[in-house]
XYZ file of C-alpha atoms in Angstrom:
239
model
C -35.621 197.481 -21.352
C -37.853 200.500 -22.079
C -35.666 202.711 -19.907
C -32.527 201.497 -21.627
C -34.088 202.111 -25.024
C -35.105 205.658 -24.037
C -31.626 206.431 -22.759
C -30.145 205.199 -26.016
C -32.506 207.399 -27.976
C -31.598 210.356 -25.787
C -27.893 209.735 -26.293
C -28.357 209.418 -30.044
C -30.379 212.602 -30.129
C -27.791 214.525 -28.045
C -24.926 213.472 -30.299
C -26.389 215.391 -33.252
C -26.740 218.646 -31.357
C -24.230 221.481 -31.588
C -21.816 221.897 -28.721
C -23.480 223.715 -25.900
C -22.778 227.406 -25.551
C -21.597 228.973 -22.403
C -25.133 230.152 -21.776
C -27.639 227.326 -22.529
C -30.821 228.280 -24.289
C -33.931 228.193 -22.204
C -35.739 225.942 -24.718
C -33.006 223.252 -24.402
C -33.304 223.188 -20.621
C -37.050 222.911 -20.818
C -36.827 219.984 -23.274
C -34.434 218.047 -21.067
C -36.730 218.532 -18.079
C -39.730 217.174 -19.952
C -37.751 214.121 -21.113
C -36.559 213.414 -17.591
C -40.140 213.602 -16.260
C -41.298 211.209 -18.953
C -38.538 208.783 -18.112
C -39.399 208.944 -14.404
C -43.060 208.248 -15.192
C -42.059 205.314 -17.353
C -39.849 203.920 -14.599
C -42.622 204.298 -12.017
C -45.070 202.543 -14.328
C -42.682 199.647 -14.912
C -42.049 199.294 -11.184
C -45.786 199.178 -10.484
C -46.290 196.554 -13.155
C -43.472 194.534 -11.655
C -45.056 194.748 -8.190
C -48.418 193.678 -9.617
C -46.848 190.700 -11.371
C -45.033 189.676 -8.205
C -48.342 189.808 -6.327
C -50.042 187.593 -8.911
C -47.128 185.147 -8.868
C -47.277 184.959 -5.064
C -51.031 184.288 -5.194
C -50.633 181.566 -7.811
C -47.812 179.998 -5.822
C -49.943 179.985 -2.680
C -52.890 178.364 -4.518
C -50.605 175.733 -6.022
C -49.162 174.870 -2.608
C -52.649 174.495 -1.106
C -53.838 172.241 -3.926
C -50.670 170.137 -3.703
C -51.137 169.714 0.051
C -54.795 168.708 -0.422
C -53.878 166.175 -3.103
C -51.109 164.699 -0.948
C -53.543 164.340 1.978
C -56.127 162.620 -0.215
C -53.530 160.182 -1.540
C -52.362 159.414 2.000
C -55.948 158.822 3.145
C -56.600 156.454 0.235
C -53.404 154.542 0.932
C -54.288 154.241 4.620
C -57.776 152.987 3.787
C -56.401 150.398 1.366
C -53.861 149.103 3.891
C -56.414 148.836 6.700
C -59.270 147.243 4.795
C -61.280 150.411 4.371
C -63.388 151.571 1.489
C -64.191 148.873 -0.995
C -62.343 146.217 1.017
C -64.731 146.710 3.905
C -67.708 145.971 1.661
C -66.101 142.854 0.154
C -67.509 140.399 2.772
C -71.017 141.792 2.268
C -70.650 141.571 -1.485
C -69.290 138.019 -1.201
C -72.189 137.087 1.070
C -74.627 138.528 -1.457
C -72.998 136.578 -4.274
C -72.988 133.400 -2.180
C -76.679 133.805 -1.396
C -77.486 134.394 -5.048
C -75.473 131.320 -6.059
C -77.243 129.220 -3.432
C -80.631 130.418 -4.644
C -79.705 129.639 -8.233
C -78.441 126.199 -7.241
C -81.628 125.493 -5.288
C -83.841 126.490 -8.214
C -81.832 124.407 -10.693
C -83.256 120.860 -11.086
C -80.987 117.977 -10.073
C -79.730 115.826 -12.941
C -76.886 113.605 -11.686
C -77.673 110.419 -9.724
C -76.104 111.682 -6.503
C -77.937 115.013 -6.767
C -81.218 113.227 -7.475
C -80.682 110.965 -4.478
C -79.934 113.917 -2.209
C -83.042 115.720 -3.431
C -85.157 112.580 -3.083
C -84.002 111.899 0.480
C -84.750 115.488 1.447
C -88.235 115.152 -0.042
C -88.743 111.856 1.825
C -87.968 113.533 5.155
C -90.602 116.152 4.336
C -93.088 113.362 3.523
C -93.143 114.542 -0.073
C -93.361 110.989 -1.358
C -94.287 111.925 -4.925
C -91.115 113.983 -5.384
C -89.020 111.282 -3.717
C -90.545 108.687 -6.067
C -89.800 110.790 -9.164
C -86.211 111.487 -8.077
C -85.620 107.791 -7.361
C -86.874 106.767 -10.801
C -84.743 109.436 -12.498
C -81.659 108.357 -10.547
C -82.197 104.698 -11.472
C -81.841 105.543 -15.168
C -78.138 106.390 -14.859
C -77.102 105.207 -11.388
C -74.500 102.470 -11.008
C -73.084 100.483 -8.112
C -73.949 101.796 -4.653
C -75.882 104.697 -6.157
C -78.195 102.247 -7.916
C -78.864 100.323 -4.691
C -79.593 103.560 -2.839
C -81.904 104.712 -5.619
C -83.791 101.399 -5.528
C -84.116 101.627 -1.745
C -85.378 105.239 -2.039
C -87.949 104.071 -4.583
C -89.180 101.400 -2.162
C -89.431 103.926 0.682
C -91.404 106.380 -1.452
C -93.817 103.625 -2.538
C -94.328 102.625 1.092
C -95.004 106.274 1.937
C -97.603 106.351 -0.846
C -99.116 103.191 0.716
C -98.331 101.182 -2.407
C -97.308 98.241 -0.230
C -97.281 95.514 -2.863
C -95.007 97.550 -5.087
C -92.850 98.649 -2.157
C -92.337 95.014 -1.093
C -91.117 94.186 -4.611
C -88.905 97.298 -4.700
C -87.345 96.466 -1.316
C -86.640 92.923 -2.467
C -85.038 94.231 -5.664
C -82.775 96.422 -3.535
C -81.778 93.340 -1.567
C -81.101 91.264 -4.712
C -78.912 93.966 -6.250
C -76.468 93.779 -3.336
C -77.316 90.902 -0.944
C -74.122 91.308 1.067
C -74.120 95.082 1.431
C -74.979 97.077 4.536
C -78.236 98.050 2.811
C -79.432 94.407 2.472
C -80.732 93.946 6.088
C -82.730 97.185 5.821
C -84.160 96.004 2.488
C -85.365 92.732 4.038
C -86.878 94.685 6.932
C -88.693 96.808 4.333
C -90.031 93.666 2.654
C -91.361 92.419 5.994
C -92.924 95.792 6.915
C -94.678 96.086 3.533
C -96.049 92.541 3.748
C -97.329 93.186 7.271
C -99.050 96.350 6.014
C -100.760 94.168 3.366
C -101.836 91.663 6.055
C -99.619 88.877 4.706
C -98.073 87.804 8.004
C -96.798 84.471 6.695
C -94.721 86.059 3.944
C -93.543 88.739 6.385
C -92.265 86.067 8.758
C -90.467 84.330 5.883
C -88.668 87.566 5.083
C -87.660 87.925 8.744
C -86.407 84.319 8.754
C -84.240 85.073 5.714
C -82.898 88.139 7.499
C -81.996 86.117 10.606
C -80.350 83.370 8.547
C -78.216 85.578 6.384
C -77.382 88.169 9.025
C -77.093 86.373 12.351
C -75.343 89.342 13.981
C -77.209 92.421 12.742
C -76.890 95.865 14.188
C -78.899 96.737 17.279
C -81.257 98.879 15.231
C -81.988 96.069 12.746
C -82.329 93.520 15.517
C -84.801 95.681 17.441
C -86.924 96.329 14.330
C -86.936 92.600 13.489
C -88.247 91.787 16.971
C -91.088 94.304 16.579
C -92.102 92.957 13.149
C -91.825 89.385 14.389
C -94.162 90.192 17.235
C -96.664 91.823 14.905
C -96.614 88.884 12.540
C -96.763 86.268 15.262
C -93.636 84.664 13.873
C -92.284 81.539 15.597
């Protein structure tokens, strides 16, 4: 554009000059030579600027291609990791395990309130010979328990009292468990508990009466109940 503009100026300037004479003046020849040199310098400068710009454009293009390739590789790596369970997916089981452990710890530290939860806690305490805790859980369960839960809670109360060596109270508690459901599977065990508590008190006569009631009402008990009844009968000297 600069070259074109200079040529236009030169043409405009030449149009106002007088027609050249047969012998050109030396000053006119010198002026044209200077103008031509200036134009050549301008052209050379523009060409150099163009080469410099092309070099910068090539460099920017190269940088852009490298960054695009790096970004594409990163995206491909992330996609591969997601499809093959890498990254965060790999840590999911560990995180789930940590959450499960925390939930279990929270559940263990939370006091039981429902009858079934109280019974489960009381039975666990009974196995550990923690009779006080078993007694408390049984009493709490009895406040809201119904049906089979109530019988189980009464039986747990009797067991905890026997563990505390409160034999008179345990005999009464076992008999209450029997009266609540005299035809249930728990009834023979309750009568066995009555007999065992009475034997612990030294009341062999009453213990034998309890065993007689057991034999009369449950003539075909399980092997476990039958074996325990024979042992208690022998201890009491029952006929």
